[in-house]
Amino acid sequence: MKPQHKSLFQKELVGEALRQSFVKLNPRTLFRNPVMFTVWIGTLIMFFVCLWILAGEKGQGSFGYNLIVFLVLLLTLLFANFAEAIAEARGKAQADSLRKTREETPARLATGKTVSSAELRKGDMFICEAGDIIPADGEIVEGLATIDESAITGESAPVIREAGGDKSSVTGGTKVLSDKIKVQVTTQPGESFLDKMIALVEGASRQKTPNEIALTILLAGFTLVFVIVCTTLKPFGDFANITITIASFIALFVCLIPTTIGGLLSAIGIAGMDRALRANVITKSGKAVETAGDIDVLLLDKTGTITIGNRRATHFYPAAGIEEKRFVRASVLSSMADETPEGKSIIELAKTDPLSYAAPEPRFVKFTAETRCSGIDFGDTRIRKGATDAIRNIVTRAGNVFPAGIEEQVKQISGNGGTPLVVSENEQAIGVIELQDIIKPGIQERFQRLRKMGIKTVMVTGDNPLTAKYIAEKAGVDDFIAEAKPEDKMNYIRREQSEGRLVAMMGDGTNDAPALAQADVGVAMNSGTQAAKEAGNMVDLDNDPTKLIEVVEIGKQLLMTRGTLTTFSIANDVAKYFAIIPALFITAVPALQGLNIMALHSPQSAILSAVIFNAVIIPLLIPLALKGVAYKPIGASALLRRNLFLYGLGGIIVPFIGIKLIDMIVSLFL
Amino acid sequence: MNTEILGILAMFLITLLLALPLGKYIARIYDGQRTFLDPVLGPVERLFFRISGIDPNEGWSWQKNLVALLVINGVWFLLGMFILMNMNWLPLNPDHNPSQGAHLAFNTTISFLVNCNLQHYSGESGISYLGQLYLMFLQFTTAATGMAGAALLFRALRKGTHKTYGNFFSDYLKTCTRILLPLCLVMGVMLLFCGTPMTMEGKQQMTGLQGDTLQVSTGPVAAFVPIKHLGTNGGGFFGANSAHPLENPGYGSNMIEMVAQMLIPFAMIFAFGIFIRRRRMAWVIFGVMTLGFLALAVPNTYMEAKGNPAIAHMGIGNQLGNMEGKEVRLGAAAAGYWSIATTVISTGSINSMHDSHMPLSGMNELLAMMINCFYGGCGVGILNYFIFIILAVFISGLMVGRTPEFLGKKIEAREMKIAMIIALLHPLLILAGTALAAAFPQYTTGTLNNPGFHGFSEMLYEYTSSAANNGSGFEGLGDNTPWWNITTGFVLILGRFLPIIGPVAIAGILGSKKYIPESAGTLQTDTPTFGFMTLAVIAIVAALAFFPALTLGPIAEFFSSK
């Protein structure tokens, strides 16, 4: 389920979309889109004009010509409907393939009864063991299990989910690989995020976003201008003794109103959500995608986003007078029973098998929050490894001196963003292990890109300010929150918002929930708790913290596609005017031939070419609408220049060429 | 020929040089800072406020300010109707001119109230000195209305979130006392030296070149003409307006009047930049407007100076240019330049007969008024331009991948709705008005000076001039009929007050919104790129809507005469 590069128009989707194109001709559906609704009215008028001519009317031109105009207008509507339908179909197909993973599976209830997954209700408890497919979304209330989530995320490595923590969520359709868990169902059937998303794509619950509403007002305004222009043309024509046929009026009107953007607008919106889904992000509303494009501040967790998972040991620094070998041995022995990734990395760094050291009857000392150190006792050797002050306590309490050299080393490591671990043997400090955060390769470039987009990145970490500062500088983030508690995130978001900025964040834990809800875009990881998922407005199925960056770009693409196609659509009017206006008046005022700068064949061919161009441009632009205009972080003014050049100037020139070409073809038949 | 072009260049540069310090001065006044006229005018203003019981320092919401603006104009309207309909028995009527009928008085009052000055009467015979003086008073208040409206916009667009937007009456009065009055005094004196009369004694008798006796109308012309231009009003003391030798005696007075009509519109742009502390933006706006202005003015100057090919065809040389309807003492080039200056700005005073210009010159004059925001009238020019900024910001904001914002404020559905209504209003008034006139030829064709395309242009021009509150005319039209007086009267009111209410409302709504700080992703609105975008929006929205109408008027005339 990783982003796939499927063809835009798959056969089965096209079939469904074609059917929908006709279904959507229903005026009640079209009424939501003022631009296309007026085209619908125009088409209806042309239909009656055709009937009128059949009934004997002579003044409106030939039946064939009027019929073609009618058909082209109908085609315009169908093309616009098709654009929307294909976008819906693609979104639905994507969602369906996710939903397929959760087909009917038997669910073993905690009471012992086995029911079908469809019968599970919110609050039900079920039990899953190794080899079972999890029947529904839920939260583990008891136990721990390794789970294969590849059906959802495409990631083959199994993940651990356990009760109580921030990783307690399981998703329907994923498979339990080991152990046994008791799960509580968290959603009613048909109300999961995926179901909501599908409903959103299908249009049943799709609401226009604020920006879509504003744009629709603009487009409705442009439509109204041309209602005025075309209606007043009638008395103007009468005054100048020029008769204009109904077909010409309708053609002029339909060509001038922004049908291109009007026809593609909803497709663009759906495609935005669909692109998010392809990136494995489920959005709860179209607005969230749009808002993502506006984000000013990104809060990113250090671990997993900026640095690779956990800290790793990078250096052994023995104290003065201590042989390196002895220090390494002590370090390795102290880490033998240490299951934390840091502990394992010490053994990896030493490149020795801990069992090769003689340590008879070892007794392991576990890490506790109180002692803040761990270690091993064997024979009369007592090795401890831990935070500097914890070991210093041990050393000084035994009456020994904590070496100044170690103190110095500790300071240096902290200053470099590392974490020092001091090792003591029999209450003597013998050296320092340096743990370092490994910054993800390529992350600096991504932050650079974000900065060019005008987005401030903020690293959130539990580290001390010194370490945090070092990593922040190294990774190239703009700001950091050190020693962060959940409420710090919340306060930071509030502060930025009070200054008018829009903030996005990603989170998974229950204590992230308030901040996720407060953020303008809150992306919850799918592995996170139900509370976090409820609070955010997007869910990332991949649990990939860098996903926020993609989400922002998807949002920007969405807005840009709207803007550029609007510009293109309006710029098209220049050429269309030069095609239709001479055609309207040339018979009565031959001198106006001078305005026919495209040298179109005849008034009829000119009008037909213009409406045909107007219709054909919609399907031609569907791929652009679905894929979105490429975003380039080159600064707003440069971006505007670029798009203005491509879509503004292009929008003026393309129809001149297109209409002329169509006219050359049409004139062959006239 | 070259001297004429130099003259035009000089007029433009002098205006610009004067507008820069004036802009600074205007910004200081609306900002409530001290100016050098405080000791003289402060007490006068305080007297006004004491009598009216208004506290000039009390900040009002934009809604309350707009209500004040409308109410005071309503009062002036009623007073104007009364004076114009009762001039015959009121004082100051040495020439015993008659009172105006109801529909003419309606049209006249409205058109002076709204900075249009359509003038369906002739000053010599249609109005008393009292009437003239009241109209002169209106020329002050209407300019002040527009400028005080713009001051509301200035305040709303200042950085930060606002609740109050100053006090309309304070701005209104100060505009009159501190900006318009001093400037008019200086200009009046200059015109006196040029030979413009200033008297209350009525018609003067003189002997013509052929020895016959003439009755020459005079009056307080030197007092009337300054505000006519400085306030971008354009209502002439005499019927022939600034083509009349007593209203515009020579090239020098022509220059003064030319500079005067463009001065405040220029200065308001710079005042805007200084007031909101974005001088760069002011220069970009000025650049766009100038580009638009030149695109219209250069062809007109050229076409009028080049002469009429139809006359050349007859074997008659027209080295002086297209001289039909022009004054020899001013020349064809200066007339061509004036024709665009007076139409981009809502002055509408004329120094030649626009009806006699070349077809495409006529089209450019129409376009200037259809666009109505290249410099534009006192205050309202920048309000009109603001609407196009909003539209341009919306489209270009999307194009850079952000929901649109202007000066740190998000543009949302409500603002778009208002902007679109105002953008629609202008074509609606012009096209629907002309369509009505075309649909009822029984009321209109008889009044046209020409048949065919040119006749159509005359009707189109009349409604365009009304909707743009310009006031110039394709003066072939016999416009003092109930049809023209009443229809243009309504177009005038709608074309004036809605385009003030709309932009101020948008600015007010934006002003109360949360301020969003800029980032690298924010679209800069003070760059040439954005300026170009605005120009493109203006060209497409304002010009394209009129293309069919212009085709049936000047364009058809142009191609037919080739």
mmCIF file of C-alpha atoms in Angstrom, chain A residues 211 213-215 217-218 221-222 224-225 228-229 232-233 235-237 239 242 293-296 451-454 497 499-501 556 559-560 562-564 567 570-571 573-574 577-578 581 585 589 591-592 594-595 631 636-637 639-641 643-644, chain B residues 391 394-396 398-404 410 412-413 416-417 420 424 427-428 431-432 434-435 438-439 445 448 452-453 456 459 514-517 519-524 527 529 532-533 540-541 544-545 547-549 551-552 555-556 559-560:
data_model
loop_
_atom_site.group_PDB
_atom_site.id
_atom_site.type_symbol
_atom_site.label_atom_id
_atom_site.label_comp_id
_atom_site.label_asym_id
_atom_site.label_seq_id
_atom_site.Cartn_x
_atom_site.Cartn_y
_atom_site.Cartn_z
ATOM 1 C CA ASN A 211 -11.387 28.353 0.299
ATOM 2 C CA ILE A 213 -16.498 28.536 -1.089
ATOM 3 C CA ALA A 214 -14.558 31.751 -1.665
ATOM 4 C CA LEU A 215 -13.375 30.511 -5.029
ATOM 5 C CA ILE A 217 -18.015 33.016 -5.173
ATOM 6 C CA LEU A 218 -15.336 34.378 -7.474
ATOM 7 C CA GLY A 221 -19.121 36.415 -10.005
ATOM 8 C CA PHE A 222 -17.393 35.811 -13.305
ATOM 9 C CA LEU A 224 -22.710 36.725 -13.507
ATOM 10 C CA VAL A 225 -20.559 39.266 -15.363
ATOM 11 C CA ILE A 228 -24.884 40.641 -17.890
ATOM 12 C CA VAL A 229 -22.651 40.864 -20.958
ATOM 13 C CA THR A 232 -27.332 43.226 -22.718
ATOM 14 C CA LEU A 233 -25.929 42.174 -26.065
ATOM 15 C CA PRO A 235 -30.701 45.076 -27.117
ATOM 16 C CA PHE A 236 -27.298 46.258 -28.371
ATOM 17 C CA GLY A 237 -27.630 43.971 -31.383
ATOM 18 C CA PHE A 239 -30.114 48.710 -31.859
ATOM 19 C CA ILE A 242 -27.827 42.800 -35.983
ATOM 20 C CA GLY A 293 -0.899 24.151 2.697
ATOM 21 C CA ASP A 294 -1.026 27.182 4.971
ATOM 22 C CA ILE A 295 1.005 25.798 7.825
ATOM 23 C CA ASP A 296 3.554 28.225 9.258
ATOM 24 C CA ARG A 451 12.357 27.013 5.226
ATOM 25 C CA LYS A 452 12.081 28.060 1.607
ATOM 26 C CA MET A 453 8.383 27.297 1.797
ATOM 27 C CA GLY A 454 8.230 29.729 4.684
ATOM 28 C CA GLN A 497 -1.493 30.594 17.186
ATOM 29 C CA GLU A 499 0.430 35.414 16.947
ATOM 30 C CA GLY A 500 -1.628 34.312 13.981
ATOM 31 C CA ARG A 501 0.387 31.361 12.791
ATOM 32 C CA LYS A 556 0.014 23.549 -1.222
ATOM 33 C CA LEU A 559 -4.384 25.342 -3.553
ATOM 34 C CA MET A 560 -1.985 25.926 -6.421
ATOM 35 C CA ARG A 562 -7.033 25.677 -8.002
ATOM 36 C CA GLY A 563 -5.258 28.976 -8.574
ATOM 37 C CA THR A 564 -3.482 28.062 -11.772
ATOM 38 C CA THR A 567 -6.030 31.761 -14.088
ATOM 39 C CA ILE A 570 -10.044 33.201 -17.227
ATOM 40 C CA ALA A 571 -7.109 33.919 -19.534
ATOM 41 C CA ASP A 573 -11.473 34.321 -22.520
ATOM 42 C CA VAL A 574 -9.266 36.609 -24.560
ATOM 43 C CA TYR A 577 -13.703 36.697 -27.502
ATOM 44 C CA PHE A 578 -11.655 37.070 -30.643
ATOM 45 C CA ILE A 581 -17.334 38.405 -31.257
ATOM 46 C CA PHE A 585 -21.363 40.643 -35.989
ATOM 47 C CA VAL A 589 -20.950 44.612 -40.173
ATOM 48 C CA ALA A 591 -15.866 45.714 -41.673
ATOM 49 C CA LEU A 592 -15.456 43.819 -38.405
ATOM 50 C CA GLY A 594 -10.597 43.132 -39.096
ATOM 51 C CA LEU A 595 -11.250 41.694 -35.625
ATOM 52 C CA TYR A 631 5.131 22.737 -5.981
ATOM 53 C CA ALA A 636 6.323 33.171 -3.330
ATOM 54 C CA SER A 637 7.127 35.869 -5.867
ATOM 55 C CA LEU A 639 6.493 30.953 -7.874
ATOM 56 C CA LEU A 640 3.875 33.488 -8.852
ATOM 57 C CA ARG A 641 5.959 34.634 -11.815
ATOM 58 C CA ASN A 643 2.781 30.092 -12.663
ATOM 59 C CA LEU A 644 1.645 33.356 -14.154
ATOM 60 C CA LEU B 391 -9.257 39.823 -6.530
ATOM 61 C CA PHE B 394 -7.085 35.846 -4.093
ATOM 62 C CA ILE B 395 -6.032 34.332 -7.399
ATOM 63 C CA SER B 396 -2.302 34.789 -6.971
ATOM 64 C CA LEU B 398 -3.783 30.359 -4.533
ATOM 65 C CA MET B 399 -1.166 30.202 -7.239
ATOM 66 C CA VAL B 400 1.609 30.190 -4.652
ATOM 67 C CA GLY B 401 -0.069 27.503 -2.579
ATOM 68 C CA ARG B 402 -1.498 29.454 0.330
ATOM 69 C CA THR B 403 -4.969 30.541 1.174
ATOM 70 C CA PRO B 404 -4.938 34.179 0.142
ATOM 71 C CA LYS B 410 -6.830 36.291 5.345
ATOM 72 C CA GLU B 412 -12.212 34.682 2.951
ATOM 73 C CA ALA B 413 -15.634 34.083 1.459
ATOM 74 C CA MET B 416 -14.768 37.849 -1.797
ATOM 75 C CA LYS B 417 -18.523 38.229 -1.925
ATOM 76 C CA MET B 420 -17.246 40.482 -6.464
ATOM 77 C CA LEU B 424 -19.860 43.343 -10.950
ATOM 78 C CA PRO B 427 -20.390 46.558 -15.767
ATOM 79 C CA LEU B 428 -23.948 46.015 -14.613
ATOM 80 C CA LEU B 431 -24.261 47.671 -19.724
ATOM 81 C CA ALA B 432 -27.753 47.470 -18.268
ATOM 82 C CA THR B 434 -27.045 51.287 -22.161
ATOM 83 C CA ALA B 435 -29.148 48.201 -22.894
ATOM 84 C CA ALA B 438 -31.029 50.812 -26.680
ATOM 85 C CA ALA B 439 -34.206 48.911 -25.922
ATOM 86 C CA THR B 445 -32.723 57.929 -30.513
ATOM 87 C CA LEU B 448 -28.552 61.271 -30.280
ATOM 88 C CA GLY B 452 -25.253 54.130 -36.095
ATOM 89 C CA PHE B 453 -22.181 53.081 -34.190
ATOM 90 C CA PHE B 456 -24.393 53.859 -29.767
ATOM 91 C CA MET B 459 -25.282 56.282 -25.141
ATOM 92 C CA LYS B 514 -6.104 38.528 13.387
ATOM 93 C CA TYR B 515 -2.801 39.666 11.960
ATOM 94 C CA ILE B 516 -0.710 36.884 10.438
ATOM 95 C CA PRO B 517 3.009 37.582 10.381
ATOM 96 C CA SER B 519 6.937 34.273 6.178
ATOM 97 C CA ALA B 520 8.966 33.283 3.136
ATOM 98 C CA GLY B 521 5.869 31.560 1.788
ATOM 99 C CA THR B 522 3.757 34.710 2.038
ATOM 100 C CA LEU B 523 2.935 36.385 -1.217
ATOM 101 C CA GLN B 524 4.566 39.815 -1.264
ATOM 102 C CA THR B 527 6.498 43.654 -5.803
ATOM 103 C CA THR B 529 5.162 40.800 -10.065
ATOM 104 C CA PHE B 532 1.591 43.069 -12.954
ATOM 105 C CA MET B 533 -0.899 40.517 -11.641
ATOM 106 C CA ILE B 540 -9.422 40.944 -17.803
ATOM 107 C CA VAL B 541 -12.182 41.797 -15.344
ATOM 108 C CA LEU B 544 -13.132 42.156 -21.161
ATOM 109 C CA ALA B 545 -16.656 42.606 -19.913
ATOM 110 C CA PHE B 547 -15.506 44.090 -25.284
ATOM 111 C CA PRO B 548 -18.816 43.265 -27.036
ATOM 112 C CA ALA B 549 -20.234 46.711 -26.307
ATOM 113 C CA THR B 551 -17.131 46.314 -30.637
ATOM 114 C CA LEU B 552 -20.536 47.668 -31.570
ATOM 115 C CA ILE B 555 -14.398 49.441 -32.802
ATOM 116 C CA ALA B 556 -17.044 49.012 -35.503
ATOM 117 C CA PHE B 559 -13.066 49.450 -38.918
ATOM 118 C CA SER B 560 -15.872 51.016 -40.954
#
